[in-house]
CSV table of C-alpha atoms and ligand atoms in Angstrom, one decimal:
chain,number,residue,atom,x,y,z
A,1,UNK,CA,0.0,0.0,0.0
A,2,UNK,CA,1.7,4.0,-0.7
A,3,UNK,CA,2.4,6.1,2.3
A,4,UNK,CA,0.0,8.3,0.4
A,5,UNK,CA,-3.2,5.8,-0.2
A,6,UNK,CA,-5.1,8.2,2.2
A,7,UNK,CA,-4.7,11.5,0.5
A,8,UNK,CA,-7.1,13.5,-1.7
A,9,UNK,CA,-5.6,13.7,-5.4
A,10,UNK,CA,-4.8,17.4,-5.9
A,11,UNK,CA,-6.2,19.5,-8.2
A,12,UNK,CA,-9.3,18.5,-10.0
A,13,UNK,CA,-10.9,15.4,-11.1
A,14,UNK,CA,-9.2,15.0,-15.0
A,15,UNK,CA,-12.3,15.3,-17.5
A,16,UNK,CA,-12.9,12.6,-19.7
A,17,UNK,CA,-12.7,13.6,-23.5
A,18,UNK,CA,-14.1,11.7,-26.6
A,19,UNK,CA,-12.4,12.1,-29.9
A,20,UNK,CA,-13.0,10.2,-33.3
A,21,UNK,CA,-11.3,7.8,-34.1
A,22,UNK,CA,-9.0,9.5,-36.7
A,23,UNK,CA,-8.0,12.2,-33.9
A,24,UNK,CA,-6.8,9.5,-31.6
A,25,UNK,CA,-4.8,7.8,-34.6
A,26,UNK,CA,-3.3,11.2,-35.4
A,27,UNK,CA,-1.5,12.2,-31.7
A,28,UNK,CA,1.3,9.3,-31.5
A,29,UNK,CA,3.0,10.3,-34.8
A,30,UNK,CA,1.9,14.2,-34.4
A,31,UNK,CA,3.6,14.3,-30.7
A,32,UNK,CA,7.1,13.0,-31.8
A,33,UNK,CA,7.1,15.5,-34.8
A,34,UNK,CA,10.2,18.2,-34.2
A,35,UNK,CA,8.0,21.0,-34.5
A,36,UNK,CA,7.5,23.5,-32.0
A,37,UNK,CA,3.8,24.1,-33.0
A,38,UNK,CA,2.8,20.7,-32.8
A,39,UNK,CA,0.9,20.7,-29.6
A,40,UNK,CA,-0.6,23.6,-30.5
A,41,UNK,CA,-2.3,22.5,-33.4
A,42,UNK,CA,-3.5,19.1,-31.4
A,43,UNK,CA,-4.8,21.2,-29.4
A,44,UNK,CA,-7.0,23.7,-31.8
A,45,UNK,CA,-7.5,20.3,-33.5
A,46,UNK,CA,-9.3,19.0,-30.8
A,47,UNK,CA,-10.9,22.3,-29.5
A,48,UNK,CA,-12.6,22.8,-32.8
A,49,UNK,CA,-13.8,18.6,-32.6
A,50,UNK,CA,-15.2,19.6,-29.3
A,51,UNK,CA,-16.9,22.8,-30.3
A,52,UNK,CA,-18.8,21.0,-32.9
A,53,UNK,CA,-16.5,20.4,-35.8
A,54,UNK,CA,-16.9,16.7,-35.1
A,55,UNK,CA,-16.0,15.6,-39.1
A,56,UNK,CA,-13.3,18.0,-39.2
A,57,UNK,CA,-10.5,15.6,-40.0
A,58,UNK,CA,-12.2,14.8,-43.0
A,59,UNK,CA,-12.1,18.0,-45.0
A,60,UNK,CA,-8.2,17.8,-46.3
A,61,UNK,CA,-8.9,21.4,-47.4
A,62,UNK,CA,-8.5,22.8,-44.2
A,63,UNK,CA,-5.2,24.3,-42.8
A,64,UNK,CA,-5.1,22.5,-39.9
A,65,UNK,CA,-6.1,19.5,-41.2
A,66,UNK,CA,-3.8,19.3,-43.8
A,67,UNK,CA,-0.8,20.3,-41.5
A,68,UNK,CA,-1.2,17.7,-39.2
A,69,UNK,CA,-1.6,15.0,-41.9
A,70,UNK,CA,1.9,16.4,-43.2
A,71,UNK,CA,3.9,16.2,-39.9
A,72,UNK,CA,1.8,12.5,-39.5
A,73,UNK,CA,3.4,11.4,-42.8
A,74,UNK,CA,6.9,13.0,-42.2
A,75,UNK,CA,7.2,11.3,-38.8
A,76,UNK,CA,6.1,7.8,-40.7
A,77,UNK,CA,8.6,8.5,-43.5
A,78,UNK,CA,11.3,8.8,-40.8
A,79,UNK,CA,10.0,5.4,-38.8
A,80,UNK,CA,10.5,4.2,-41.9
A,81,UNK,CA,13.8,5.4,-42.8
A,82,UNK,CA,14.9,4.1,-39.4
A,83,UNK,CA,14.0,0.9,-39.3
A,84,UNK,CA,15.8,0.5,-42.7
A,85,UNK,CA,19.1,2.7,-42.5
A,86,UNK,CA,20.1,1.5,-38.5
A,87,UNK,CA,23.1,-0.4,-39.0
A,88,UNK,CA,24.0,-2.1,-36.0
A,89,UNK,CA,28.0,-2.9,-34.9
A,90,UNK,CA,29.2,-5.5,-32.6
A,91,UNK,CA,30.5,-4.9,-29.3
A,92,UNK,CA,31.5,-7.0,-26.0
A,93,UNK,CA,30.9,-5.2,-23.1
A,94,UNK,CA,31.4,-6.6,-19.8
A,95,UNK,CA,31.7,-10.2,-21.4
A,96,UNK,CA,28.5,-9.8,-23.4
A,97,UNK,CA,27.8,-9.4,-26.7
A,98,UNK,CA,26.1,-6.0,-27.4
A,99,UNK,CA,24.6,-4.9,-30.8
A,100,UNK,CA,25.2,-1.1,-31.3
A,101,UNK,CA,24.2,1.4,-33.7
A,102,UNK,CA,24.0,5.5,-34.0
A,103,UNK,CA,21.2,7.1,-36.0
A,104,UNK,CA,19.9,10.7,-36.6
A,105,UNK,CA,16.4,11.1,-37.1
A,106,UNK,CA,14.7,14.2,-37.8
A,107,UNK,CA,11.7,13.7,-35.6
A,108,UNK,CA,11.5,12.1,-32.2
A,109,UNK,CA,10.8,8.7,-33.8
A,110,UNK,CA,12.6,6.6,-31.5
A,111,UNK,CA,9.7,5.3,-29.2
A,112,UNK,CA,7.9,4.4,-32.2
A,113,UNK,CA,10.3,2.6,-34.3
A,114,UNK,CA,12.0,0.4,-31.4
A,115,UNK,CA,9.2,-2.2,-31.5
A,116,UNK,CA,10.4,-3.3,-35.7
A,117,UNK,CA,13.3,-4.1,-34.1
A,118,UNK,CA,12.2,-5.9,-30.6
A,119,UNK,CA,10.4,-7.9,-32.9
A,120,UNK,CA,13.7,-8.8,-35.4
A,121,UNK,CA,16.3,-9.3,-32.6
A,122,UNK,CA,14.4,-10.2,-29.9
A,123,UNK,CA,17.3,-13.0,-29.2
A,124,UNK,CA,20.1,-9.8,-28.6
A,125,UNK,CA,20.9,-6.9,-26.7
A,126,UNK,CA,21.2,-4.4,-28.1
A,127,UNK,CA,21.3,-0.3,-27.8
A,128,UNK,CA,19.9,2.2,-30.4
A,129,UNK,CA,21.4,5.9,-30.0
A,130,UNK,CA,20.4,9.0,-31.2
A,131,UNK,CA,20.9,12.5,-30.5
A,132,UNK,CA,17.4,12.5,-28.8
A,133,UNK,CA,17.4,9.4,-26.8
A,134,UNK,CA,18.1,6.1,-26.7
A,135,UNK,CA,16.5,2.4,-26.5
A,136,UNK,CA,18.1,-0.6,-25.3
A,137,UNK,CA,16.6,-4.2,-25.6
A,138,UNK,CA,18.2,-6.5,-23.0
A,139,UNK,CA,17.0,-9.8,-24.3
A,140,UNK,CA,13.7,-8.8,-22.7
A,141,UNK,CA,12.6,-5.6,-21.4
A,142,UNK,CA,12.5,-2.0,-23.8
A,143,UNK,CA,13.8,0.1,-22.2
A,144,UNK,CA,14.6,4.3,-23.1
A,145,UNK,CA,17.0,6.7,-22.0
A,146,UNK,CA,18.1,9.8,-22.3
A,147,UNK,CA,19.9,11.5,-25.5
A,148,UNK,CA,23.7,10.1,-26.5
A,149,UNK,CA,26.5,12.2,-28.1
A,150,UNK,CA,27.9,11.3,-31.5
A,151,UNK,CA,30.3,8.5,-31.3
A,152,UNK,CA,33.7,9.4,-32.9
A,153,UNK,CA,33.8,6.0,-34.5
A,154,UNK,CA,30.1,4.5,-35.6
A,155,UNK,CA,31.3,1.0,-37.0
A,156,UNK,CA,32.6,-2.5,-36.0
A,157,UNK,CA,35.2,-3.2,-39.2
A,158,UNK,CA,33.8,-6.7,-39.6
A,159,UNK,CA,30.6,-5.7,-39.7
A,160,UNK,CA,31.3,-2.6,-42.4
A,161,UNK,CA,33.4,-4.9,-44.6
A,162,UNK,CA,30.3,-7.1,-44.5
A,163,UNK,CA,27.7,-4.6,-45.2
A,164,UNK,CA,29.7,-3.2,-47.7
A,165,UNK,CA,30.0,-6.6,-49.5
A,166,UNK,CA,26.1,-7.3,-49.3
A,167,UNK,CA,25.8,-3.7,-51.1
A,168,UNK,CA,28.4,-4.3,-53.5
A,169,UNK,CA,26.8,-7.5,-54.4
A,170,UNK,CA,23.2,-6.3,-54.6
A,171,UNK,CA,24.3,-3.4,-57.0
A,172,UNK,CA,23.6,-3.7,-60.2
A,173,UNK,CA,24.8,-0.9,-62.3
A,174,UNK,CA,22.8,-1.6,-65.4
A,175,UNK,CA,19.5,0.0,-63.1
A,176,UNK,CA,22.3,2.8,-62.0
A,177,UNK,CA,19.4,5.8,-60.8
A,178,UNK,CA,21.4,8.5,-59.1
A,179,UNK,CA,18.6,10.2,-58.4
A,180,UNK,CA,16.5,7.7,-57.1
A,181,UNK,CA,19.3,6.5,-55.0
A,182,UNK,CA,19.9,9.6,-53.0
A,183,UNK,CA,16.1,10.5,-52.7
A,184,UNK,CA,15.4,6.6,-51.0
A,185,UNK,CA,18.2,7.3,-48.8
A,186,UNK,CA,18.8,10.5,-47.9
A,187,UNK,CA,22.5,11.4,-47.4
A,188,UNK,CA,22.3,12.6,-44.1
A,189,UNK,CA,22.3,8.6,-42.9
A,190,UNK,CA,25.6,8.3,-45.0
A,191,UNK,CA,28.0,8.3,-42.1
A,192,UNK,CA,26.3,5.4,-40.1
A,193,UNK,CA,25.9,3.0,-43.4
A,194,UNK,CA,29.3,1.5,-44.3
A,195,UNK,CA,28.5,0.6,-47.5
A,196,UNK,CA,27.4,4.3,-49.0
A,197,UNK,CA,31.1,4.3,-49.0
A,198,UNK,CA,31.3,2.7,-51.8
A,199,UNK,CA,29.0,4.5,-54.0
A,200,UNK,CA,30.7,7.5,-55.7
A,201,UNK,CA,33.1,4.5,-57.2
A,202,UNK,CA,30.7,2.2,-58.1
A,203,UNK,CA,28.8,4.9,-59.9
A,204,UNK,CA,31.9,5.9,-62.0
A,205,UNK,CA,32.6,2.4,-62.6
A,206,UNK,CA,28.8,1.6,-63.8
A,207,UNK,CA,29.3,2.6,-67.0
A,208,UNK,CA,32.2,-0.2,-67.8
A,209,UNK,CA,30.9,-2.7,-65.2
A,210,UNK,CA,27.6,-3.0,-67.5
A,211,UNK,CA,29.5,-3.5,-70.5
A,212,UNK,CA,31.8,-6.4,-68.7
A,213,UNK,CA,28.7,-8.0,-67.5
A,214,UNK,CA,27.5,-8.6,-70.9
A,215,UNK,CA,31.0,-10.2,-72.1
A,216,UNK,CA,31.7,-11.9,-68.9
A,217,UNK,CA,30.7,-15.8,-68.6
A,218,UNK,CA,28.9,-17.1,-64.9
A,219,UNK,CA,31.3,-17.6,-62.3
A,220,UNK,CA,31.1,-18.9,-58.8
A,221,UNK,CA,30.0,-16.7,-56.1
A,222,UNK,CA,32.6,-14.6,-54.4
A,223,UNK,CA,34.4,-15.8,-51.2
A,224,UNK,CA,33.0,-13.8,-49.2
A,225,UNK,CA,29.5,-15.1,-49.5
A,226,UNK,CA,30.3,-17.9,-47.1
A,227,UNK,CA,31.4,-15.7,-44.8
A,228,UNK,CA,28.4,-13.8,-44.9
A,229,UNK,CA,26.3,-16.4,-45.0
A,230,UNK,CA,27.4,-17.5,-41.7
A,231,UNK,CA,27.3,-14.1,-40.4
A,232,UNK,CA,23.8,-14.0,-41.1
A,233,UNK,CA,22.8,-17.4,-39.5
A,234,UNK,CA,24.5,-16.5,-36.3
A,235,UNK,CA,23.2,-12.8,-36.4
A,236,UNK,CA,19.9,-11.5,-37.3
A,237,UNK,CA,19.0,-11.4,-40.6
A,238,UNK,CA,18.6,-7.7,-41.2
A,239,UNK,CA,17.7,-7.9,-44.8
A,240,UNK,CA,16.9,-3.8,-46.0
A,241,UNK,CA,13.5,-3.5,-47.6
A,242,UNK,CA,13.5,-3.0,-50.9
A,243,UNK,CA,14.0,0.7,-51.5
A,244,UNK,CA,13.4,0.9,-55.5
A,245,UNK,CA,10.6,-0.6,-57.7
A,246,UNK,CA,13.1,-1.9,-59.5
A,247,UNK,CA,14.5,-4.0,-56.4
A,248,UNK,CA,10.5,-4.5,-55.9
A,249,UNK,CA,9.8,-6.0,-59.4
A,250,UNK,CA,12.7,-8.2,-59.0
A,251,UNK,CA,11.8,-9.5,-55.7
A,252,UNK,CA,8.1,-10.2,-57.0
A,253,UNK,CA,8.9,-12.6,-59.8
A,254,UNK,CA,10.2,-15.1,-57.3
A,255,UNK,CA,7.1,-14.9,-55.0
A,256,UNK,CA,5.3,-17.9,-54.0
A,257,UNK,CA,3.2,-16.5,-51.1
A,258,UNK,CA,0.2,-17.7,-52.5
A,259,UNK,CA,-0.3,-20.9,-54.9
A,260,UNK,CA,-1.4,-18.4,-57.7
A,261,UNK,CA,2.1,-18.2,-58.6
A,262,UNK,CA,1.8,-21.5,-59.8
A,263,UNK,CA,-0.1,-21.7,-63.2
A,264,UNK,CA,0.6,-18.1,-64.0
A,265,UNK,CA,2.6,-16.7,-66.5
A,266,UNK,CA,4.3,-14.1,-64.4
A,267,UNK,CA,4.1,-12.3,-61.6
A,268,UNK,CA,2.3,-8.3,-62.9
A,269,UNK,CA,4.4,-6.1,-60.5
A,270,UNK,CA,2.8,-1.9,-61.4
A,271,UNK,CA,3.5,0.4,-63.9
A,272,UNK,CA,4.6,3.9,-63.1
A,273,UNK,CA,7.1,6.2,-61.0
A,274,UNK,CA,7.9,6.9,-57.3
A,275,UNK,CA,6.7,10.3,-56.6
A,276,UNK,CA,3.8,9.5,-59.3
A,277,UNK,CA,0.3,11.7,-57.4
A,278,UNK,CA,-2.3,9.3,-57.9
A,279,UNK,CA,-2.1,5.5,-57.8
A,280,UNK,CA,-4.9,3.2,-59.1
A,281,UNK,CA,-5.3,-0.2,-57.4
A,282,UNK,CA,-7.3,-2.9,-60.0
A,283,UNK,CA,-7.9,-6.1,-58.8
A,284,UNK,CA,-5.8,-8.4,-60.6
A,285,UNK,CA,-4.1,-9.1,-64.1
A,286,UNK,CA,-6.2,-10.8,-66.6
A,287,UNK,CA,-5.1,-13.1,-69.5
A,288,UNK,CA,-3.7,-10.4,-71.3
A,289,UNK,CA,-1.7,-8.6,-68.9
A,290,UNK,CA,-0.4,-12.3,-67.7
A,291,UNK,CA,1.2,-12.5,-71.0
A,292,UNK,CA,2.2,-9.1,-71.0
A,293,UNK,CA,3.1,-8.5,-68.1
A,294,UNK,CA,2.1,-5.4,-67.7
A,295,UNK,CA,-1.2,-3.8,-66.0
A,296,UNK,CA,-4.3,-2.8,-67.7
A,297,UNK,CA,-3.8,-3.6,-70.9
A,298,UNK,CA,-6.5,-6.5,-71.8
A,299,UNK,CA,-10.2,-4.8,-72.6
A,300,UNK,CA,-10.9,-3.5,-68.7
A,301,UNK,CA,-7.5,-1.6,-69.6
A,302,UNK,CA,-9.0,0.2,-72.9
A,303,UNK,CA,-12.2,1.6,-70.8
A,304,UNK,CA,-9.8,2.8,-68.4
A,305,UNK,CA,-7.4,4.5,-70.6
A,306,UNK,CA,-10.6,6.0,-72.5
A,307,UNK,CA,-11.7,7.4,-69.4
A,308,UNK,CA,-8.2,8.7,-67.8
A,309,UNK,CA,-8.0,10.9,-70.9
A,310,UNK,CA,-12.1,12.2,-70.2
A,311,UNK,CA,-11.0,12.9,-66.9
A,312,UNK,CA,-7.8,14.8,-68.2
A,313,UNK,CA,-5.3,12.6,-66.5
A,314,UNK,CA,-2.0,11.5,-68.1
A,315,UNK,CA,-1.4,7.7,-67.6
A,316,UNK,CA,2.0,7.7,-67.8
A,317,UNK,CA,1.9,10.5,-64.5
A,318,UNK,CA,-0.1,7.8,-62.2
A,319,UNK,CA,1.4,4.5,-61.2
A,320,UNK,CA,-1.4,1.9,-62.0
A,321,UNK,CA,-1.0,-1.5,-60.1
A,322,UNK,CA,-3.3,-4.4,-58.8
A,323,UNK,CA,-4.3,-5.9,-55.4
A,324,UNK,CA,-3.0,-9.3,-56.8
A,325,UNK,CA,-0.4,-10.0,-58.9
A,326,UNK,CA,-1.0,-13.3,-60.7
A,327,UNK,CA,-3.3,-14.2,-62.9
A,328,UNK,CA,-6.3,-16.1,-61.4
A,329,UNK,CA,-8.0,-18.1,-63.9
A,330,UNK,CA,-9.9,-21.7,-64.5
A,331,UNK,CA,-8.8,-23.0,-68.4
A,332,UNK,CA,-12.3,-24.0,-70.1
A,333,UNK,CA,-10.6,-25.7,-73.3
A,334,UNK,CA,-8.3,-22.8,-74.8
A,335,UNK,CA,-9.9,-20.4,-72.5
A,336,UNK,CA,-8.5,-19.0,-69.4
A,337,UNK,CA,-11.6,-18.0,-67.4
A,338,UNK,CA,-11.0,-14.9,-64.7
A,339,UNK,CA,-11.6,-16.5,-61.7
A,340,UNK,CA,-11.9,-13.9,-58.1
A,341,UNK,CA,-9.1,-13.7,-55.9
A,342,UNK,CA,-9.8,-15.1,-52.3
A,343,UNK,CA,-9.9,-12.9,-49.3
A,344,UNK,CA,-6.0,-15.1,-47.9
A,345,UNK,CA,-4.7,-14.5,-51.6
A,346,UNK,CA,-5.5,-10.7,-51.1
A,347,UNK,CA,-4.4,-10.7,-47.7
A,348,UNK,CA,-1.0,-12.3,-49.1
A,349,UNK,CA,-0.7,-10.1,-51.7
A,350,UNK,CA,-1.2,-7.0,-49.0
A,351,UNK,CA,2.8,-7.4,-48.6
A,352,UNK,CA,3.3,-6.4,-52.0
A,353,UNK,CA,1.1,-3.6,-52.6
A,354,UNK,CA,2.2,-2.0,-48.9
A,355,UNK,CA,5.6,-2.0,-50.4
A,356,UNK,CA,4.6,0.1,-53.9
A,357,UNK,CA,2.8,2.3,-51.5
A,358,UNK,CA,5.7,3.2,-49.8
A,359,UNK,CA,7.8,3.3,-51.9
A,360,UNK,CA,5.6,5.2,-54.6
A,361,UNK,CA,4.2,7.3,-51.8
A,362,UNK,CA,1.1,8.6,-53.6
A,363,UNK,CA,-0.9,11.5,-52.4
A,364,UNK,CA,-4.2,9.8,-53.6
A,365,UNK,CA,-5.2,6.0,-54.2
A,366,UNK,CA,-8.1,4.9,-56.3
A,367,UNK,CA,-9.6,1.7,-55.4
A,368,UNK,CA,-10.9,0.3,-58.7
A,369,UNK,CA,-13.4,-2.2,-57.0
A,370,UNK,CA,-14.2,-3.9,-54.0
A,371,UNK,CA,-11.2,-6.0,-54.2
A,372,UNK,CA,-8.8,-3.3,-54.1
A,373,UNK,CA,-10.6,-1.8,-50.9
A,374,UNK,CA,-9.6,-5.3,-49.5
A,375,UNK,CA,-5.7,-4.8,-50.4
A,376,UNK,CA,-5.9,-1.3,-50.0
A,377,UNK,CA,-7.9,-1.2,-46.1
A,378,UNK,CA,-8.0,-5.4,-45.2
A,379,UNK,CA,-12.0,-4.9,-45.0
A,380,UNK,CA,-14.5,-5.9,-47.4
A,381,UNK,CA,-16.8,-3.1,-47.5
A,382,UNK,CA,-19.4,-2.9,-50.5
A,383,UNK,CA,-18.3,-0.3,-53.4
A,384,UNK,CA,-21.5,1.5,-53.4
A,385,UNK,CA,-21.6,2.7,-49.9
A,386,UNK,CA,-18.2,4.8,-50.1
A,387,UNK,CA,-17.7,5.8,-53.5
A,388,UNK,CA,-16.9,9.0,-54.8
A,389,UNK,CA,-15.1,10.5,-51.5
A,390,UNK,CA,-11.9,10.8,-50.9
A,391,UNK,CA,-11.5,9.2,-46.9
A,392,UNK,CA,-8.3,8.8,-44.8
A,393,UNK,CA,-7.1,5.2,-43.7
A,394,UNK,CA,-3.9,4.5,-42.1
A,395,UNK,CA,-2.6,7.4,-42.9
A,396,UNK,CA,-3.4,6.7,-46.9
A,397,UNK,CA,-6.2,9.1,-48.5
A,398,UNK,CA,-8.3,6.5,-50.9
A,399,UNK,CA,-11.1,7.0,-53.3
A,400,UNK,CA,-13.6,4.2,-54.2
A,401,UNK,CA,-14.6,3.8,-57.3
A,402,UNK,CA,-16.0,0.7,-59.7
A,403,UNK,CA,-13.6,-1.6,-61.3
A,404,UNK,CA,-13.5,-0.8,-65.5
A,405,UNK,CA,-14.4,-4.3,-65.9
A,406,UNK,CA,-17.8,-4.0,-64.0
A,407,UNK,CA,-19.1,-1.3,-67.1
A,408,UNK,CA,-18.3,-3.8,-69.8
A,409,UNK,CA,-20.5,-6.3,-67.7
A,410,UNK,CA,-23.5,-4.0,-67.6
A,411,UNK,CA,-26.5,-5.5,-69.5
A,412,UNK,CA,-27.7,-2.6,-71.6
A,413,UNK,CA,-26.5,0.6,-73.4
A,414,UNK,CA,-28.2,3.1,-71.6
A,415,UNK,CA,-26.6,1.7,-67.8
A,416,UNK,CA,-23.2,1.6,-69.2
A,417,UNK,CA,-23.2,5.2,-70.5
A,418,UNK,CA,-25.0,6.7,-67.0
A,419,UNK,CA,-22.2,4.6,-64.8
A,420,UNK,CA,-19.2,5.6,-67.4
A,421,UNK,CA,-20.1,9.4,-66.7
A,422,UNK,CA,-20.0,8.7,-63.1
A,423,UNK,CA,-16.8,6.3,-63.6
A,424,UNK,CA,-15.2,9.4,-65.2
A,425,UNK,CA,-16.9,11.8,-62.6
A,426,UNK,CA,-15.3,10.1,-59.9
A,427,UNK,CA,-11.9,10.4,-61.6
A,428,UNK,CA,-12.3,13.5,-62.6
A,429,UNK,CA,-12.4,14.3,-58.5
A,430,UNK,CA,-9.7,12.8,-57.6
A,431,UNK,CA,-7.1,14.7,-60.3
A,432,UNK,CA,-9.2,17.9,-58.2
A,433,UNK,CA,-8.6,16.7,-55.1
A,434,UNK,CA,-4.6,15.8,-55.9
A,435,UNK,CA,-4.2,19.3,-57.7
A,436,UNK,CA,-5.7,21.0,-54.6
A,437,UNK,CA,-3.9,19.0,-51.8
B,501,URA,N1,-8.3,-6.0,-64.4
B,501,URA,C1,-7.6,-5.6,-63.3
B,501,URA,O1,-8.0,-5.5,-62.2
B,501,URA,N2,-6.3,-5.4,-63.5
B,501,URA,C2,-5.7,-5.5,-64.7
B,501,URA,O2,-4.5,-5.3,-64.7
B,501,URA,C3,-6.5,-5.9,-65.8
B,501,URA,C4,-7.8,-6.2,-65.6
């Protein structure tokens, strides 16, 4: 029992406050932003909520709103860049074997990035230091500290050599992007990555390395792999997402997550550019884009293209992709019959079409049918009850809107011109709401 059980609290009772949903989702990522207004505006936020503005987070338009969706998206982008840049060094420190690693993040990110990697190297201590705190794992409590200063020396020399050998390896200068490159990972994590060493040579050597490549015949794999490899088994495996579309694409045709990759042509990664403003979400290829290989192409892919250009939006601007990417299909004789993708084949698929999210980072999504609000939100709600408006989920501003395929189905003339307008209406909003955002 405290010394204190019998005392009165002081001060007043605290009051009890609702909020929506979307408010409550909002404070984590809005607290650990690094600017000095942020509590402010949670706190107009929620005095306008409370003095009747009860859908305010809905209207994007609004100041307010729209700041604290940007500092809610800049503090994700730096989770993210986080839990992929930390580069952790070995160290023995009183007899144990301690994990290290020194990062800068621009927001206060810490707290909410620690749990990625609790979960990936649960079996190790480990310590996580940045100029604004720090978080240890001791095999099994979190724990957080206070601020560290900037080691002189950041790496382990066994561990640098073997970052800088997985690099090396996964370079491949015949997709040589500059650009790209540095935007993915920003330069100000340089110092603590070993293997950004490397890059200013392997950039001037690109040019000639591509040529080699093409002349040189397949050789065994370098000595160092076995090294690595047993590196990796005793450590954790700390395999980088994949921070390209290109690395994406790659990584895609190999999947087997699901049995569709099976009797599939190929897997039908998206089309388009990182940075693109709006991306459309189909549902999955169909016979002709399995051959292909690319999305949208078959006869659902002509209405759509017809109707991009209505709307005044430039295909080749968007990045247009599907919830699934293999071909589901039942062969009747020569025939290979579309055939819906499954609630688990959509869920398994989720992993791929999270990734060209991030990575693409769209301001809007378009869900073309009910099976891309599956992918997109993992609930199956019906297209007619939230198309047309642009909502927020998970931090991911979506628009519903029927799947191309579902006008060519229509029974008569009259139908498919009324639902083609509003097809095109509804796309016509979304360019509006990405030129206004
Ligand atoms: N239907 C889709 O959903 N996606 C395609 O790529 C083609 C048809």
């Amino acid at each position: 029992m405290s010394l204190f059980a019998n005392e009165a609290p002081h001060g007043p009772p605290a009051a009890r406050v609702a909020v929506p949903r979307a408010y409550a989702n909002l404070v984590p990522k809005i607290v650990c932003h690094s600017a000095p207004d942020r509590f402010a505006l949670l706190y107009r936020l929620l005095w306008r909520i409370q003095h009747g503005e009860r859908q305010l987070l809905d209207n994007f338009a609004d100041f307010d709103v729209a700041r604290a969706i940007r500092y809610a998206k800049a503090v994700d982008k730096d989770v993210y860049r986080m839990q992929a840049y930390v580069r952790f060094a070995e160290r023995t420190i009183d007899g144990t074997q301690v994990f290290t690693a020194w990062h800068e993040p621009q927001h206060r990110v810490l707290r909410l990035a620690a749990p990625f990697f609790v979960d990936r190297f649960s079996n190790m201590e480990w310590l996580i230091a940045t100029p604004l705190g720090t978080a240890a794992w001791r095999g099994r409590v979190l724990s957080f500290g206070p601020p560290a200063a900037r080691p002189a020396e950041t790496g382990d020399a066994v561990l640098d050599e073997l970052w800088t050998a997985y690099f090396r390896a996964t370079f491949n200068p015949a997709r040589l992007r500059v650009k790209a490159m540095v935007a993915q990972m920003p330069k100000r994590h340089w110092a603590t990555m070993p293997e950004t060493a490397s890059i200013s040579d392997m950039i001037k050597a690109a040019g000639s390395r591509v040529a080699k490549m093409g002349e040189r015949a397949p050789e065994s794999p370098p000595r160092f792999a076995e090294r690595l490899a047993e590196r990796m088994a005793a450590a954790p495996a700390q395999a980088p997402e994949p921070f390209s579309l290109d690395a994406l694409r790659e990584e895609m045709h190999s999947c087997k997550r699901c049995p569709l990759h099976g009797p599939a042509t190929q897997a039908v990664p998206g089309e388009g550019a990182v940075g693109a403003e709006i991306m459309f979400v189909g549902e999955q290829p169909g016979d002709q884009e399995d051959l292909a290989g690319r999305p949208f192409m078959g006869p659902a892919g002509r209405v759509f293209n017809r109707a991009l250009a209505e709307a005044g939006i430039e295909r080749h601007k968007t990045y247009v992709t599907n919830a699934v990417k293999h071909f589901k299909f039942e062969p009747r004789g020569k025939r290979r019959v579309h055939m819906k993708p499954s609630g688990g084949e959509v869920t398994k698929c989720r992993f791929w079409l999270d990734r060209e999210i991030t990575i693409v980072k769209p301001k809007l999504v378009v869900a073309l049918g009910a099976t891309a609000v599956l992918g997109l939100t993992g609930r199956s709600v019906p297209v007619t009850k939230v198309r047309g408006r642009v909502t927020a989920a998970e931090n991911l501003f979506i628009l519903v809107t029927v799947h191309p395929s579902y006008l060519l189905r229509l029974p008569d003339k009259e139908r498919v011109e009324a639902e083609y307008e509003r097809f095109v209406a509804d796309l016509r909003q979304a360019k509006a709401w990405c030129d206004a955002a």
